[in-house]
Coordinates of C-alpha atoms and ligand atoms in Angstrom, one line a residue:
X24 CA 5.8 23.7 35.3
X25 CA 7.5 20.2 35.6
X26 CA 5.6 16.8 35.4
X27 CA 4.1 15.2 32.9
X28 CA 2.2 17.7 31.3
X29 CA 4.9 20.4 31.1
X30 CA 3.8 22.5 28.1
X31 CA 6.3 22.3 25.2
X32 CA 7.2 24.6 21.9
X33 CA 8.0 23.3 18.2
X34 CA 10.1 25.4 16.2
X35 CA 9.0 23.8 12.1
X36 CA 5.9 22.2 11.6
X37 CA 7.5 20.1 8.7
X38 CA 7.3 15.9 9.1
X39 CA 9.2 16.0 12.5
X40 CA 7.9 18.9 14.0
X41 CA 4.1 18.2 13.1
X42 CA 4.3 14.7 13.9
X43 CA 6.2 15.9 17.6
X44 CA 3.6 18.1 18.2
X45 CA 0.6 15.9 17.9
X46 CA 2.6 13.2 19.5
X47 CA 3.1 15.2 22.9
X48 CA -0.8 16.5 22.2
X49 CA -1.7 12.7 22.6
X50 CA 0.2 12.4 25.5
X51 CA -1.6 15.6 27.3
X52 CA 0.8 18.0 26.7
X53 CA -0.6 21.5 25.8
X54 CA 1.9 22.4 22.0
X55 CA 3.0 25.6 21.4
X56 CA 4.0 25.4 17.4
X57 CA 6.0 27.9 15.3
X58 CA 6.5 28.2 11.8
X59 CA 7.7 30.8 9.6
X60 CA 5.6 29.6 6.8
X61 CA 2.6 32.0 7.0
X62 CA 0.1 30.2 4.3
X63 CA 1.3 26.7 6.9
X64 CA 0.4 28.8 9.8
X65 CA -2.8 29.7 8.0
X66 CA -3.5 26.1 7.0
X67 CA -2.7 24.6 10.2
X68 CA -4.9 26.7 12.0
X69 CA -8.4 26.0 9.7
X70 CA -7.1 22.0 10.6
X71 CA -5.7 21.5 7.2
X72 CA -3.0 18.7 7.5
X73 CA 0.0 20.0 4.6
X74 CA 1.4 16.3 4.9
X75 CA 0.0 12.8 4.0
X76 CA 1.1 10.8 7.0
X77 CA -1.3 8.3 8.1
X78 CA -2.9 8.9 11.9
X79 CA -1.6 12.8 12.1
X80 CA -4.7 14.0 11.0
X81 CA -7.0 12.2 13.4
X82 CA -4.3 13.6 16.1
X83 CA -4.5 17.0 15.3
X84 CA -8.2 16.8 15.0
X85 CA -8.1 15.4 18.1
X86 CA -5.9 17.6 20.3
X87 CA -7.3 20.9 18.1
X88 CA -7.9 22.8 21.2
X89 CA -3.9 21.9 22.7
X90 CA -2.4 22.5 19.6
X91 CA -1.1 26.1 19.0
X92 CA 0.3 27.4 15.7
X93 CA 1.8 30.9 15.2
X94 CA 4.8 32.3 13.1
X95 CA 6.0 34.3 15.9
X96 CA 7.9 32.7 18.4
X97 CA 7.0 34.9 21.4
X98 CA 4.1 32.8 21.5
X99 CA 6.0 29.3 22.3
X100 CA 8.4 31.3 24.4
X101 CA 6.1 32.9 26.8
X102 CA 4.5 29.0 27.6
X103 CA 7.2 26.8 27.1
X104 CA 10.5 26.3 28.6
X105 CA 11.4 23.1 26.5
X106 CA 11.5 24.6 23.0
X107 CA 12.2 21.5 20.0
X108 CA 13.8 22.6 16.8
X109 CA 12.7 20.7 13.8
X110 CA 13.7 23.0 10.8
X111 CA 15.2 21.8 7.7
X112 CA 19.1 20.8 7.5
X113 CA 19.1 19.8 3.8
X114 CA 22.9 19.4 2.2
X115 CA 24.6 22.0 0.5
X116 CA 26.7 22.0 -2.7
X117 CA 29.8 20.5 -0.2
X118 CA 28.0 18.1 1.2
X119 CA 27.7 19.8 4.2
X120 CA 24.6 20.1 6.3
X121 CA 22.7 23.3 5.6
X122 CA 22.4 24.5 9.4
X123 CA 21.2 28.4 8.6
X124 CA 17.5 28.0 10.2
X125 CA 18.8 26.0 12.7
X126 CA 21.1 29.2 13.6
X127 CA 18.3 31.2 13.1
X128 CA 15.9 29.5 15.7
X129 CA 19.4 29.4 17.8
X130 CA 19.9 32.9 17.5
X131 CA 16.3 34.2 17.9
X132 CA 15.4 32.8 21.7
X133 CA 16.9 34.8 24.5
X134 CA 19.3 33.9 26.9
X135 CA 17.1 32.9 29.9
X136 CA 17.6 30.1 33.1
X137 CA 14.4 27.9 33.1
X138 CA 14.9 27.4 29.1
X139 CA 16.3 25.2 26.9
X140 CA 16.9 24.1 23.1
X141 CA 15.9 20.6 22.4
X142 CA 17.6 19.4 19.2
X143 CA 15.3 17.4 16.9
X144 CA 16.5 18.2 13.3
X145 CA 19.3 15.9 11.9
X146 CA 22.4 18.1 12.8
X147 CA 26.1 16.6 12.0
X148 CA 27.6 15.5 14.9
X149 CA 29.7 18.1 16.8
X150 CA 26.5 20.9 16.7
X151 CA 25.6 20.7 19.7
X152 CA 28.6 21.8 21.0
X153 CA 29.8 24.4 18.4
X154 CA 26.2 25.5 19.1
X155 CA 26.8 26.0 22.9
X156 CA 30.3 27.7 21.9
X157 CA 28.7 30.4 20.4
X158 CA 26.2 30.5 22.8
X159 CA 29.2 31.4 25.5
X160 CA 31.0 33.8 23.4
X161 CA 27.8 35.7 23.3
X162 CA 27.2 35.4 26.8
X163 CA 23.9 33.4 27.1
X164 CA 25.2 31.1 29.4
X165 CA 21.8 30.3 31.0
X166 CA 20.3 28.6 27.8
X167 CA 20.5 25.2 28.1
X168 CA 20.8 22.6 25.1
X169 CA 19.5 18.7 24.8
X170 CA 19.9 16.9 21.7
X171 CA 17.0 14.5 21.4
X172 CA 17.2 12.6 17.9
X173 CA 14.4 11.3 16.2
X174 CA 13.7 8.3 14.1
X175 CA 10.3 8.6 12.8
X176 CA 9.5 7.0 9.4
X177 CA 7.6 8.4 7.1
X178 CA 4.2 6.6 6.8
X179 CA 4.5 5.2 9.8
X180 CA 5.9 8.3 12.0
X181 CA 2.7 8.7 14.6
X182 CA 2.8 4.7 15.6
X183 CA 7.6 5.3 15.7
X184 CA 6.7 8.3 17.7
X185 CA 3.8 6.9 20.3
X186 CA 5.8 3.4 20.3
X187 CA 9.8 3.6 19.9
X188 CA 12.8 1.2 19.8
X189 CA 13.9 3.6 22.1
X190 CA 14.7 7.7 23.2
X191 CA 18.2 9.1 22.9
X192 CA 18.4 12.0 25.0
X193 CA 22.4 13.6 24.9
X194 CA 22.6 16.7 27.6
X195 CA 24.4 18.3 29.7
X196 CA 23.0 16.5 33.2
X197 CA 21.0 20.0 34.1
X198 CA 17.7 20.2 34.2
X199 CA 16.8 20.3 30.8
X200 CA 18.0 16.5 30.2
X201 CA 16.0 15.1 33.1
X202 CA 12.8 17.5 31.8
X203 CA 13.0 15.9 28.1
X204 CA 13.4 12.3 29.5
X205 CA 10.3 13.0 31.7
X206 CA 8.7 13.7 28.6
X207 CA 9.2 10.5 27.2
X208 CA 8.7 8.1 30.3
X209 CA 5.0 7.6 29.8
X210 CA 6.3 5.7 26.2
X211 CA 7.9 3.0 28.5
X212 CA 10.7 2.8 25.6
X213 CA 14.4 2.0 26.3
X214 CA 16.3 5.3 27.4
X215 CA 19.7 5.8 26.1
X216 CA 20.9 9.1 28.1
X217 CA 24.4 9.9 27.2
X218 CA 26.7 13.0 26.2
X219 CA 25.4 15.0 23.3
X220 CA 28.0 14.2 21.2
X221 CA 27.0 10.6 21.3
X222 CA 23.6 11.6 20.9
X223 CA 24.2 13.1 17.6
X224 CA 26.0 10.3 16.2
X225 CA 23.8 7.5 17.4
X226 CA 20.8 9.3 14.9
X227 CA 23.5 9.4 12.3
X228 CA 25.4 6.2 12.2
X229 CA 21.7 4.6 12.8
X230 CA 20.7 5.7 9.4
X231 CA 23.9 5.0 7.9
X232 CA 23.9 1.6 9.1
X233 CA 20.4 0.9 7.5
X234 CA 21.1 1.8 4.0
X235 CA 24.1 0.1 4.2
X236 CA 22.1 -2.8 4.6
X237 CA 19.9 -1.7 2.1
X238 CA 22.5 -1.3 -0.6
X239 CA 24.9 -4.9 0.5
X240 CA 21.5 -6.5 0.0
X241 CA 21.3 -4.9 -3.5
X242 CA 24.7 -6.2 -4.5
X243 CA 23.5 -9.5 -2.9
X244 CA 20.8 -9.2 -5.8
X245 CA 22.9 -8.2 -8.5
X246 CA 25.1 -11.0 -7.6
X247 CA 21.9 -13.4 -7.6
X248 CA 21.2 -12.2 -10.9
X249 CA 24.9 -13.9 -12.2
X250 CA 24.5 -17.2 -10.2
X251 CA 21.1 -17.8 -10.8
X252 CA 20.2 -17.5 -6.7
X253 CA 16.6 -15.7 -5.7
X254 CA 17.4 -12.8 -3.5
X255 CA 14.2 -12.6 -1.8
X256 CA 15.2 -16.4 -0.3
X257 CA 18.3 -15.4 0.5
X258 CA 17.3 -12.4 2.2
X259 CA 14.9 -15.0 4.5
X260 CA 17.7 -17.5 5.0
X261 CA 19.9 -14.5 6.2
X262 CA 17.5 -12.7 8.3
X263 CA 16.3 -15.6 10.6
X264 CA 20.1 -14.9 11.9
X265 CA 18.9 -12.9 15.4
X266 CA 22.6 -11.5 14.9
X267 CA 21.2 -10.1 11.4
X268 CA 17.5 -9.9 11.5
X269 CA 14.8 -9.4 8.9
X270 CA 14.2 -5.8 8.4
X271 CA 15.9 -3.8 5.3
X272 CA 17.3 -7.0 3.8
X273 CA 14.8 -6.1 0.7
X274 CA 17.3 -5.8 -2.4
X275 CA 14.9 -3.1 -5.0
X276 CA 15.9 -0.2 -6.8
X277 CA 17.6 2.2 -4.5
X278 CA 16.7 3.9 -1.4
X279 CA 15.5 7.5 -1.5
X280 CA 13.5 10.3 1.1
X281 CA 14.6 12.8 3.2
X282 CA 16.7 11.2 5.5
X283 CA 19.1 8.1 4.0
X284 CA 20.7 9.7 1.1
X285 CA 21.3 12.8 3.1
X286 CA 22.5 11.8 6.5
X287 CA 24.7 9.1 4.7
X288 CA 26.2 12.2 2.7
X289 CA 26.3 14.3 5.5
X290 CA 28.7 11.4 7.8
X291 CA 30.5 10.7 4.6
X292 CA 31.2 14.3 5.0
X293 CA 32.1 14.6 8.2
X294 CA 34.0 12.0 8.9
X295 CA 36.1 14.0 5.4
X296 CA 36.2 17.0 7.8
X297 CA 37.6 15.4 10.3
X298 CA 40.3 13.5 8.3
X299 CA 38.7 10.4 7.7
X300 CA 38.2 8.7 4.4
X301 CA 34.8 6.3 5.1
X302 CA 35.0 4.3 2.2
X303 CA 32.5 1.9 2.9
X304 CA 29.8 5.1 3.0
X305 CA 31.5 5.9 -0.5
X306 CA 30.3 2.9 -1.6
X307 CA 26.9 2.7 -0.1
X308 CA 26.1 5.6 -2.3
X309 CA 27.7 4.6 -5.6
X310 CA 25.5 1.1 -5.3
X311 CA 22.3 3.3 -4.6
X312 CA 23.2 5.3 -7.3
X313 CA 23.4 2.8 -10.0
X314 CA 20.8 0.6 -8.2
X315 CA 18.2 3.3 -9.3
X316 CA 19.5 2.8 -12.6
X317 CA 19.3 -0.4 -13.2
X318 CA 15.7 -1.2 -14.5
X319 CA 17.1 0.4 -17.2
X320 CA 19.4 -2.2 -18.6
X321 CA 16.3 -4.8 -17.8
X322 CA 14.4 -2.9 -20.2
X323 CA 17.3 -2.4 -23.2
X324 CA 17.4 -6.4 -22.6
X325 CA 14.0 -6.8 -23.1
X326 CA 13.2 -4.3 -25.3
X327 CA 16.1 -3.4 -27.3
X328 CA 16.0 0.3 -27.4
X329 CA 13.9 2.5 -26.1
X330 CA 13.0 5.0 -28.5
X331 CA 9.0 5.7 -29.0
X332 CA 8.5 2.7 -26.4
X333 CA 6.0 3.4 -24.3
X334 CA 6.7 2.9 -19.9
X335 CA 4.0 2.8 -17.5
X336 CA 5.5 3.5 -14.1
X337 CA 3.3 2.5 -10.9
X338 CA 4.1 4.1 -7.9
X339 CA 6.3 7.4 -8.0
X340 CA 6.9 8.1 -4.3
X341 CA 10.0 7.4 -2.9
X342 CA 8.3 4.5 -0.6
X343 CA 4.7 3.8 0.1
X344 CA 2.1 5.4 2.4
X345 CA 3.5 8.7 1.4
X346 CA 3.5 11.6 -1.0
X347 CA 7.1 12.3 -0.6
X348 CA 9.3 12.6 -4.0
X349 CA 12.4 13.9 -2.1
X350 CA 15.1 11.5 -3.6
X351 CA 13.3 9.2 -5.2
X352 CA 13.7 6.1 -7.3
X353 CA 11.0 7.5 -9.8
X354 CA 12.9 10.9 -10.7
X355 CA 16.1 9.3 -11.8
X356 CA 14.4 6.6 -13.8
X357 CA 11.9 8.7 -15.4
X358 CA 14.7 11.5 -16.5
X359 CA 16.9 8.1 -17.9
X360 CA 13.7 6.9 -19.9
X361 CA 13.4 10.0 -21.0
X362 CA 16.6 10.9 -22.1
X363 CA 16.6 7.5 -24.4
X364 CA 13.5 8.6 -26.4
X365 CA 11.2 6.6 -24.3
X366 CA 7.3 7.8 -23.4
X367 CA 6.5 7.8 -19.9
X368 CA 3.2 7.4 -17.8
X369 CA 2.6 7.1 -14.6
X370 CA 0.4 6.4 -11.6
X371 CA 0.8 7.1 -7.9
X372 CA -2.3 6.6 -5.6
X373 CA -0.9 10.0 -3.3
X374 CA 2.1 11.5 -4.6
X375 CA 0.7 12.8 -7.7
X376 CA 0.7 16.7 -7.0
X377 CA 3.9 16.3 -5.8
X378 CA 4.9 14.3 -8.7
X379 CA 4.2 17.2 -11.5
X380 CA 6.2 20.1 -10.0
X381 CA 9.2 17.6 -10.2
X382 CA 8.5 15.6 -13.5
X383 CA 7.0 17.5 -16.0
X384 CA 7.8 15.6 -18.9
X385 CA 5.1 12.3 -17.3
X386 CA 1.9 11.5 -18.2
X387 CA -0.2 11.2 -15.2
X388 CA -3.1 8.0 -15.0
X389 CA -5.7 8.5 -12.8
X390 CA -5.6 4.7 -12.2
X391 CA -3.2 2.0 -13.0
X392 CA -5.2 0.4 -14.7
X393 CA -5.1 4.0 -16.9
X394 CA -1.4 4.3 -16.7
X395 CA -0.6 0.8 -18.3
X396 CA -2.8 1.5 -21.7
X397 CA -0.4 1.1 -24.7
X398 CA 2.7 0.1 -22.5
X399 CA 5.1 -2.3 -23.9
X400 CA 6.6 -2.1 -20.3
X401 CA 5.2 -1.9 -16.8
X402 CA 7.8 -1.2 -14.0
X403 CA 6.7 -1.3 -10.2
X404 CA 8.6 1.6 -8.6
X405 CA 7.0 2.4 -5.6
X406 CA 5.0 -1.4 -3.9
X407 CA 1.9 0.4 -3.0
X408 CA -0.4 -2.2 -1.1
X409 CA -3.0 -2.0 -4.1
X410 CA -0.5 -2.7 -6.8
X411 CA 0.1 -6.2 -5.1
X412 CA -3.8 -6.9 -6.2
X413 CA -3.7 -5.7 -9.4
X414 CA -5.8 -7.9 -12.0
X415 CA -3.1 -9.0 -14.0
X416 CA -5.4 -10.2 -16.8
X417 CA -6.9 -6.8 -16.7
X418 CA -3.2 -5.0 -17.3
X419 CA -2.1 -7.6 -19.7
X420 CA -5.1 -6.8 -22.0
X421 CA -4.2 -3.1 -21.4
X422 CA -0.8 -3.2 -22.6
X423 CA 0.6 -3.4 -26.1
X424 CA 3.8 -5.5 -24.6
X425 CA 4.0 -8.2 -22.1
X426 CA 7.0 -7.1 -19.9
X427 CA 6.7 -6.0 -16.2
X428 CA 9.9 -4.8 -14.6
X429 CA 9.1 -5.8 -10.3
X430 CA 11.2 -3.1 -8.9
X431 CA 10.4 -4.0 -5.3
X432 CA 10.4 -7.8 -5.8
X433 CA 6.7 -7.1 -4.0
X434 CA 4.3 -8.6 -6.6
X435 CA 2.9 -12.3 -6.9
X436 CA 5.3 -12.9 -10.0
X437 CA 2.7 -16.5 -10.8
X438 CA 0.0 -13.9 -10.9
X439 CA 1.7 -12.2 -13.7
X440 CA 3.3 -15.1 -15.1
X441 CA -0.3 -16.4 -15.4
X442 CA -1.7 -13.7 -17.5
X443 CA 0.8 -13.9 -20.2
X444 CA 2.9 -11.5 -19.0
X445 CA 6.8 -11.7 -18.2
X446 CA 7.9 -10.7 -15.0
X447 CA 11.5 -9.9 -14.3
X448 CA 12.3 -8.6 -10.4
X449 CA 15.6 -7.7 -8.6
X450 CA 18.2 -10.4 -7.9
X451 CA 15.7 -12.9 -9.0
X452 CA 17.0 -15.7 -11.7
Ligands
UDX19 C1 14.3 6.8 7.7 C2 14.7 6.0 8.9 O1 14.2 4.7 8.9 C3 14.2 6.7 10.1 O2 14.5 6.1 11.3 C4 14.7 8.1 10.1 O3 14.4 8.9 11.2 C5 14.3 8.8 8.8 O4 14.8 8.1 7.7 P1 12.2 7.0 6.0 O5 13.2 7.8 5.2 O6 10.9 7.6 6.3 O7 12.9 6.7 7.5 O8 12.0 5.6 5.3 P2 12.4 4.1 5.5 O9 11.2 3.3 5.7 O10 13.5 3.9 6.4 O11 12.9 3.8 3.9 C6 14.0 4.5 3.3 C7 14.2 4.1 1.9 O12 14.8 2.8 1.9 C8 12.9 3.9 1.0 O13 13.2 4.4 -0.3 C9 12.7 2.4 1.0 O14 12.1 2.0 -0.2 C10 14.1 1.9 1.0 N1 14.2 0.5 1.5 C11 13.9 0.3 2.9 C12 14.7 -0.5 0.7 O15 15.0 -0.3 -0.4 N2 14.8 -1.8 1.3 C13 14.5 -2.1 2.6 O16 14.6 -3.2 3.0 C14 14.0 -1.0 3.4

């Protein structure tokens, strides 16, 4: 073994894991992949892709014949020494990180010299070690541990993965640390090898970071609003700043998905463990939180109240170019509109299965063309490329109202103005 093509095992074939796998497939690795989902197994192995994530198909497809799925584990074990764990770490009722199938996967691969964990799920920092603790009270000293973060984003994970800012490997200096960076040397990316500890943090004060810029730029906005400034000019004035840059100034209505709301949580939390009140974390939250409530007080200003007013939401996932509901904008403002007697619709190019286990109270449009009949309001939740061409004359004709709530700030507000319709965005006088 050794080398570039050193076989590896993925324990969870959820985003992370699946996208891992056909990542290292592309780069000629034979993938041993373990899930204990048996209808995923099943589906995985017929080529059925369970995710929408564009370019993981085509990889799978692809690498068919290097990718290997199985529920049991003995299968990854008995090819791989480098074994990545991407299983779930979703919060508990504390806050806390959930880390039981990450104990499980720990506690199910036997003590052996030429093996090693490789630490790809979100864990809190300070798991890695606690991990190896237990590991030495039990006596499997020869186990040896890498954390190895990852920052894939959804909808774009296959390009993060193949092209990244850069690898964070955190390790002990055995073995194991110089096999993962091996791994990732053909990439060409910026290596940051440090202690696992630092690893750990680096993935979550990353994340942290971002939606804190994400929710000071949607204060920015609300602030706009009360001084009559334009956010989205703001936001360009600011990011031409190299010290600032341009990415995740975009003031809208709240981030959501797997990762922001809970790894900002779960450092909130931590740093409360350990003694530390991180207030500006308190307050990246609370903004987020009444950031996705905001279209609502557009809408009462508009509208008056809401009762027997008819919505049209377009777009429902939590960003585009994905089917993911997991925290998003849509399921807070759909349950508020409810609750104040409006009628909801809705249209989401991919995210609509998804969409009715979690919102059963919606109607679904199978265009939004569909989804805007009858509205007296139209609010852009999720900026889909194709709601940016909408024929505006089309939807104004559709509508029984004339007010379109631009929850992104991503549509050509003249091509609405020009159909009749008024358009309100966020932080935008
Ligand atoms: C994020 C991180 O970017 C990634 O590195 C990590 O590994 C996983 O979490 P992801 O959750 O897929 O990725 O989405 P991302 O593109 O970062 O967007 C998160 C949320 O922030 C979305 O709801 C998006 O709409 C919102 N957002 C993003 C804004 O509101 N404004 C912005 O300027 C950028």
């Amino acid at each position: 073994m050794g080398g570039a093509r050193e076989p590896i095992g993925v324990i969870g074939t959820g985003y992370v894991g699946l996208v891992t796998a056909a990542g290292f497939a592309e780069l000629g690795h034979e993938v041993w992949c373990v899930d204990v989902d048996e209808e995923k197994v099943a589906r995985l192995r017929r080529g059925e892709v369970p995710i929408y994530e564009p370019g993981l198909e085509e990889l799978l497809v692809k690498h068919r014949g290097h990718l290997h799925f199985s529920t049991d584990l003995a299968d990854a074990l008995a090819h791989a020494r480098l074994l990545f764990v991407a299983v779930g770490t979703p919060p508990t009722y504390s806050g806390d990180a959930d880390l039981s199938a990450v104990h499980a996967v720990v506690d199910a691969i036997p003590d052996a010299d030429d093996r090693s964990l490789v630490m790809k799920s979100t864990v809190p920092c300070g798991t890695g070690a606690s991990i190896q603790r237990v590991l030495k009270e039990q006596g499997r000293t020869r186990l040896s541990y890498v954390s190895c973060p990852e920052f894939l984003k959804e909808g774009s994970a296959v390009k993060d993965f193949l092209e990244p800012d850069r690898v964070v490997v955190g390790d002990n200096g055995d073995w194991a640390g110089d096999a993962v960076v091996a791994l990732y040397e053909p990439l060409g990316a910026p290596l940051v090898r440090t202690d696992i500890q630092s690893a750990e943090m680096v993935k979550l004060a990353s994340n942290a970071f971002l939606a804190t810029k994400i929710s000071f730029i949607n204060e920015i906005a609300n602030v706009c609003e009360q001084t009559g400034a334009d956010v989205v000019e703001v936001a360009r004035g600011m990011g031409l700043d190299d010290r600032i840059g341009p990415k995740f100034l975009q003031a809208g209505i709240g981030f959501g998905g797997s990762c922001f709301p809970k790894d900002v949580d779960a450092l909130k939390q931590l740093a409360g463990n350990s003694g530390y009140h991180f207030q500006l974390l308190t307050a990246v939250i609370e903004v987020n939180e009444l950031q996705k409530r905001r279209v609502m007080s557009k809408l009462v200003k508009h509208l008056g109240g809401l009762v027997g007013r008819r919505v049209a939401l377009l777009g429902l996932a939590f960003k585009p170019n994905t089917d993911d509901m997991r925290e998003a904008s849509s399921l807070v403002l759909s349950a508020r509109l409810a609750a104040d007697g409006a009628r909801v619709s809705a249209y989401d190019p991919i995210a609509e299965e998804e969409a009715r286990k979690l919102m059963p109270g919606l109607e679904f449009a199978d265009s939004a063309l569909a989804a805007v009949e009858g509205a007296d309001a139209v609010v852009l939740v999720t900026e889909w490329p194709e709601f940016r061409d909408l024929d505006w004359a089309g939807v104004a004709e559709q509508m029984s109202g004339w007010l379109v709530i631009d929850g992104r700030n991503a549509l050509d507000a003249d091509a609405v103005r020009a159909a009749g319709l008024v358009y309100e965005g966020i932080g935008r006088a």
